[in-house]
Amino acid sequence: VQLQASGGGLVQTEGSLRLSCAASGSIFRVNSMGWYRQVPGQERELVAIIGKDGSINSADSVKGRFTISRDNAKNTVYLQMNSLKPEDTAVYYCNANISPRSWSPGWDYWGQGTQVTVSS
């Protein structure tokens, strides 16, 4: 199983970016999909996560600005980031809980990370 993330970059304050992450490989079922971020010297933190049923949990700091969505047919998760702030600068990692086989439990997989930099 591989997760391929894309869409990071440099943007000015109040700008927007859209991250995408596609899962591929031996997949029977994709359970939850989500985004985390990490700043050097700090722990990785949850940004937003979406269940297979569409249920969403997101960090208070991004509510009203970031929107997570997924396309189950494409095994892809998106993060639309609006009204970006300098404090949103971080490496963003996608995560997916995937069952490779019908009898497999879910395993956590991580993408390679994509840099988001918000300039003031």
JSON list of C-alpha atoms in Angstrom, two decimals:
[
{"chain": "A", "resi": 1, "resn": "VAL", "atom": "CA", "xyz": [0.00, 0.00, 0.00]},
{"chain": "A", "resi": 2, "resn": "GLN", "atom": "CA", "xyz": [1.25, 3.45, -0.89]},
{"chain": "A", "resi": 3, "resn": "LEU", "atom": "CA", "xyz": [-0.05, 6.92, -0.20]},
{"chain": "A", "resi": 4, "resn": "GLN", "atom": "CA", "xyz": [0.92, 9.63, -2.65]},
{"chain": "A", "resi": 5, "resn": "ALA", "atom": "CA", "xyz": [0.35, 13.19, -1.47]},
{"chain": "A", "resi": 6, "resn": "SER", "atom": "CA", "xyz": [0.48, 16.34, -3.56]},
{"chain": "A", "resi": 7, "resn": "GLY", "atom": "CA", "xyz": [-0.56, 19.96, -3.53]},
{"chain": "A", "resi": 8, "resn": "GLY", "atom": "CA", "xyz": [1.71, 21.66, -1.02]},
{"chain": "A", "resi": 9, "resn": "GLY", "atom": "CA", "xyz": [3.58, 24.85, -1.72]},
{"chain": "A", "resi": 10, "resn": "LEU", "atom": "CA", "xyz": [4.16, 28.47, -0.78]},
{"chain": "A", "resi": 11, "resn": "VAL", "atom": "CA", "xyz": [1.21, 30.81, -0.35]},
{"chain": "A", "resi": 12, "resn": "GLN", "atom": "CA", "xyz": [0.59, 34.20, 1.21]},
{"chain": "A", "resi": 13, "resn": "THR", "atom": "CA", "xyz": [-1.52, 34.78, 4.29]},
{"chain": "A", "resi": 14, "resn": "GLU", "atom": "CA", "xyz": [-5.25, 34.39, 3.56]},
{"chain": "A", "resi": 15, "resn": "GLY", "atom": "CA", "xyz": [-4.42, 32.30, 0.50]},
{"chain": "A", "resi": 16, "resn": "SER", "atom": "CA", "xyz": [-5.67, 28.83, -0.33]},
{"chain": "A", "resi": 17, "resn": "LEU", "atom": "CA", "xyz": [-4.18, 25.44, -1.13]},
{"chain": "A", "resi": 18, "resn": "ARG", "atom": "CA", "xyz": [-5.67, 22.05, -1.84]},
{"chain": "A", "resi": 19, "resn": "LEU", "atom": "CA", "xyz": [-3.90, 18.87, -0.80]},
{"chain": "A", "resi": 20, "resn": "SER", "atom": "CA", "xyz": [-4.66, 15.48, -2.31]},
{"chain": "A", "resi": 21, "resn": "CYS", "atom": "CA", "xyz": [-3.62, 12.01, -1.25]},
{"chain": "A", "resi": 22, "resn": "ALA", "atom": "CA", "xyz": [-4.32, 8.84, -3.18]},
{"chain": "A", "resi": 23, "resn": "ALA", "atom": "CA", "xyz": [-3.98, 5.33, -1.78]},
{"chain": "A", "resi": 24, "resn": "SER", "atom": "CA", "xyz": [-2.93, 2.52, -4.08]},
{"chain": "A", "resi": 25, "resn": "GLY", "atom": "CA", "xyz": [-1.79, -1.08, -3.91]},
{"chain": "A", "resi": 26, "resn": "SER", "atom": "CA", "xyz": [-3.34, -4.05, -2.16]},
{"chain": "A", "resi": 27, "resn": "ILE", "atom": "CA", "xyz": [-6.51, -2.53, -0.74]},
{"chain": "A", "resi": 28, "resn": "PHE", "atom": "CA", "xyz": [-9.66, -4.30, 0.31]},
{"chain": "A", "resi": 29, "resn": "ARG", "atom": "CA", "xyz": [-11.14, -1.49, 2.37]},
{"chain": "A", "resi": 30, "resn": "VAL", "atom": "CA", "xyz": [-10.08, 2.04, 3.22]},
{"chain": "A", "resi": 31, "resn": "ASN", "atom": "CA", "xyz": [-11.37, 2.91, 6.65]},
{"chain": "A", "resi": 32, "resn": "SER", "atom": "CA", "xyz": [-10.49, 6.39, 7.89]},
{"chain": "A", "resi": 33, "resn": "MET", "atom": "CA", "xyz": [-8.39, 8.89, 5.94]},
{"chain": "A", "resi": 34, "resn": "GLY", "atom": "CA", "xyz": [-6.90, 12.04, 7.31]},
{"chain": "A", "resi": 35, "resn": "TRP", "atom": "CA", "xyz": [-4.27, 14.73, 7.47]},
{"chain": "A", "resi": 36, "resn": "TYR", "atom": "CA", "xyz": [-1.71, 15.48, 10.16]},
{"chain": "A", "resi": 37, "resn": "ARG", "atom": "CA", "xyz": [0.94, 18.16, 10.30]},
{"chain": "A", "resi": 38, "resn": "GLN", "atom": "CA", "xyz": [4.27, 18.59, 11.98]},
{"chain": "A", "resi": 39, "resn": "VAL", "atom": "CA", "xyz": [6.55, 21.50, 12.69]},
{"chain": "A", "resi": 40, "resn": "PRO", "atom": "CA", "xyz": [10.23, 20.78, 13.41]},
{"chain": "A", "resi": 41, "resn": "GLY", "atom": "CA", "xyz": [10.75, 20.16, 17.10]},
{"chain": "A", "resi": 42, "resn": "GLN", "atom": "CA", "xyz": [7.06, 19.55, 17.74]},
{"chain": "A", "resi": 43, "resn": "GLU", "atom": "CA", "xyz": [4.85, 16.49, 17.77]},
{"chain": "A", "resi": 44, "resn": "ARG", "atom": "CA", "xyz": [2.75, 15.54, 14.80]},
{"chain": "A", "resi": 45, "resn": "GLU", "atom": "CA", "xyz": [-0.80, 16.79, 15.31]},
{"chain": "A", "resi": 46, "resn": "LEU", "atom": "CA", "xyz": [-4.15, 15.89, 13.82]},
{"chain": "A", "resi": 47, "resn": "VAL", "atom": "CA", "xyz": [-5.56, 18.36, 11.33]},
{"chain": "A", "resi": 48, "resn": "ALA", "atom": "CA", "xyz": [-8.67, 16.50, 10.19]},
{"chain": "A", "resi": 49, "resn": "ILE", "atom": "CA", "xyz": [-9.86, 12.94, 9.71]},
{"chain": "A", "resi": 50, "resn": "ILE", "atom": "CA", "xyz": [-12.82, 11.53, 7.81]},
{"chain": "A", "resi": 51, "resn": "GLY", "atom": "CA", "xyz": [-14.38, 8.13, 8.30]},
{"chain": "A", "resi": 52, "resn": "LYS", "atom": "CA", "xyz": [-15.66, 5.84, 5.57]},
{"chain": "A", "resi": 53, "resn": "ASP", "atom": "CA", "xyz": [-19.16, 6.99, 6.51]},
{"chain": "A", "resi": 54, "resn": "GLY", "atom": "CA", "xyz": [-18.18, 10.62, 6.07]},
{"chain": "A", "resi": 55, "resn": "SER", "atom": "CA", "xyz": [-17.94, 11.46, 9.75]},
{"chain": "A", "resi": 56, "resn": "ILE", "atom": "CA", "xyz": [-15.35, 14.18, 10.40]},
{"chain": "A", "resi": 57, "resn": "ASN", "atom": "CA", "xyz": [-13.16, 15.20, 13.28]},
{"chain": "A", "resi": 58, "resn": "SER", "atom": "CA", "xyz": [-10.94, 18.25, 12.97]},
{"chain": "A", "resi": 59, "resn": "ALA", "atom": "CA", "xyz": [-8.69, 20.41, 15.09]},
{"chain": "A", "resi": 60, "resn": "ASP", "atom": "CA", "xyz": [-10.27, 23.52, 16.56]},
{"chain": "A", "resi": 61, "resn": "SER", "atom": "CA", "xyz": [-7.54, 25.64, 14.99]},
{"chain": "A", "resi": 62, "resn": "VAL", "atom": "CA", "xyz": [-8.68, 24.79, 11.46]},
{"chain": "A", "resi": 63, "resn": "LYS", "atom": "CA", "xyz": [-12.45, 24.65, 11.86]},
{"chain": "A", "resi": 64, "resn": "GLY", "atom": "CA", "xyz": [-14.17, 27.04, 9.51]},
{"chain": "A", "resi": 65, "resn": "ARG", "atom": "CA", "xyz": [-11.06, 27.32, 7.32]},
{"chain": "A", "resi": 66, "resn": "PHE", "atom": "CA", "xyz": [-10.11, 23.76, 6.27]},
{"chain": "A", "resi": 67, "resn": "THR", "atom": "CA", "xyz": [-12.43, 21.21, 4.69]},
{"chain": "A", "resi": 68, "resn": "ILE", "atom": "CA", "xyz": [-11.65, 17.52, 4.43]},
{"chain": "A", "resi": 69, "resn": "SER", "atom": "CA", "xyz": [-13.37, 15.30, 1.89]},
{"chain": "A", "resi": 70, "resn": "ARG", "atom": "CA", "xyz": [-12.83, 11.95, 0.23]},
{"chain": "A", "resi": 71, "resn": "ASP", "atom": "CA", "xyz": [-13.62, 10.12, -2.96]},
{"chain": "A", "resi": 72, "resn": "ASN", "atom": "CA", "xyz": [-14.14, 6.49, -2.03]},
{"chain": "A", "resi": 73, "resn": "ALA", "atom": "CA", "xyz": [-14.12, 5.35, -5.67]},
{"chain": "A", "resi": 74, "resn": "LYS", "atom": "CA", "xyz": [-10.61, 6.79, -6.06]},
{"chain": "A", "resi": 75, "resn": "ASN", "atom": "CA", "xyz": [-9.35, 6.02, -2.53]},
{"chain": "A", "resi": 76, "resn": "THR", "atom": "CA", "xyz": [-8.40, 9.67, -2.32]},
{"chain": "A", "resi": 77, "resn": "VAL", "atom": "CA", "xyz": [-8.64, 12.23, 0.45]},
{"chain": "A", "resi": 78, "resn": "TYR", "atom": "CA", "xyz": [-8.54, 15.99, -0.03]},
{"chain": "A", "resi": 79, "resn": "LEU", "atom": "CA", "xyz": [-7.85, 18.92, 2.26]},
{"chain": "A", "resi": 80, "resn": "GLN", "atom": "CA", "xyz": [-9.08, 22.29, 1.07]},
{"chain": "A", "resi": 81, "resn": "MET", "atom": "CA", "xyz": [-7.26, 24.94, 3.07]},
{"chain": "A", "resi": 82, "resn": "ASN", "atom": "CA", "xyz": [-8.60, 28.49, 2.98]},
{"chain": "A", "resi": 83, "resn": "SER", "atom": "CA", "xyz": [-7.68, 31.63, 4.91]},
{"chain": "A", "resi": 84, "resn": "LEU", "atom": "CA", "xyz": [-4.24, 30.23, 5.58]},
{"chain": "A", "resi": 85, "resn": "LYS", "atom": "CA", "xyz": [-2.17, 31.68, 8.37]},
{"chain": "A", "resi": 86, "resn": "PRO", "atom": "CA", "xyz": [1.60, 31.63, 9.01]},
{"chain": "A", "resi": 87, "resn": "GLU", "atom": "CA", "xyz": [0.98, 29.26, 11.92]},
{"chain": "A", "resi": 88, "resn": "ASP", "atom": "CA", "xyz": [-0.37, 26.70, 9.43]},
{"chain": "A", "resi": 89, "resn": "THR", "atom": "CA", "xyz": [3.17, 26.32, 8.07]},
{"chain": "A", "resi": 90, "resn": "ALA", "atom": "CA", "xyz": [4.20, 22.71, 8.51]},
{"chain": "A", "resi": 91, "resn": "VAL", "atom": "CA", "xyz": [4.82, 19.44, 6.73]},
{"chain": "A", "resi": 92, "resn": "TYR", "atom": "CA", "xyz": [1.45, 17.85, 6.08]},
{"chain": "A", "resi": 93, "resn": "TYR", "atom": "CA", "xyz": [1.15, 14.08, 6.14]},
{"chain": "A", "resi": 94, "resn": "CYS", "atom": "CA", "xyz": [-1.76, 12.06, 4.88]},
{"chain": "A", "resi": 95, "resn": "ASN", "atom": "CA", "xyz": [-2.82, 8.99, 6.78]},
{"chain": "A", "resi": 96, "resn": "ALA", "atom": "CA", "xyz": [-5.11, 6.13, 5.91]},
{"chain": "A", "resi": 97, "resn": "ASN", "atom": "CA", "xyz": [-6.31, 3.16, 7.90]},
{"chain": "A", "resi": 98, "resn": "ILE", "atom": "CA", "xyz": [-6.51, 0.34, 5.37]},
{"chain": "A", "resi": 99, "resn": "SER", "atom": "CA", "xyz": [-7.47, -3.32, 5.44]},
{"chain": "A", "resi": 100, "resn": "PRO", "atom": "CA", "xyz": [-5.44, -5.04, 2.71]},
{"chain": "A", "resi": 101, "resn": "ARG", "atom": "CA", "xyz": [-7.58, -8.20, 2.81]},
{"chain": "A", "resi": 102, "resn": "SER", "atom": "CA", "xyz": [-11.16, -8.94, 3.78]},
{"chain": "A", "resi": 103, "resn": "TRP", "atom": "CA", "xyz": [-9.96, -10.67, 6.91]},
{"chain": "A", "resi": 104, "resn": "SER", "atom": "CA", "xyz": [-7.27, -8.09, 7.76]},
{"chain": "A", "resi": 105, "resn": "PRO", "atom": "CA", "xyz": [-7.53, -5.59, 10.55]},
{"chain": "A", "resi": 106, "resn": "GLY", "atom": "CA", "xyz": [-6.95, -1.99, 9.63]},
{"chain": "A", "resi": 107, "resn": "TRP", "atom": "CA", "xyz": [-3.36, -0.81, 9.44]},
{"chain": "A", "resi": 108, "resn": "ASP", "atom": "CA", "xyz": [-2.17, 2.79, 9.47]},
{"chain": "A", "resi": 109, "resn": "TYR", "atom": "CA", "xyz": [-0.24, 3.98, 6.43]},
{"chain": "A", "resi": 110, "resn": "TRP", "atom": "CA", "xyz": [1.47, 7.34, 5.90]},
{"chain": "A", "resi": 111, "resn": "GLY", "atom": "CA", "xyz": [2.24, 9.46, 2.89]},
{"chain": "A", "resi": 112, "resn": "GLN", "atom": "CA", "xyz": [5.61, 11.06, 2.31]},
{"chain": "A", "resi": 113, "resn": "GLY", "atom": "CA", "xyz": [4.66, 14.52, 3.56]},
{"chain": "A", "resi": 114, "resn": "THR", "atom": "CA", "xyz": [4.19, 17.73, 1.65]},
{"chain": "A", "resi": 115, "resn": "GLN", "atom": "CA", "xyz": [5.46, 21.14, 2.75]},
{"chain": "A", "resi": 116, "resn": "VAL", "atom": "CA", "xyz": [2.99, 23.97, 3.23]},
{"chain": "A", "resi": 117, "resn": "THR", "atom": "CA", "xyz": [4.52, 27.39, 3.83]},
{"chain": "A", "resi": 118, "resn": "VAL", "atom": "CA", "xyz": [2.40, 30.45, 4.54]},
{"chain": "A", "resi": 119, "resn": "SER", "atom": "CA", "xyz": [4.22, 33.75, 4.29]},
{"chain": "A", "resi": 120, "resn": "SER", "atom": "CA", "xyz": [3.14, 36.79, 6.28]}
]
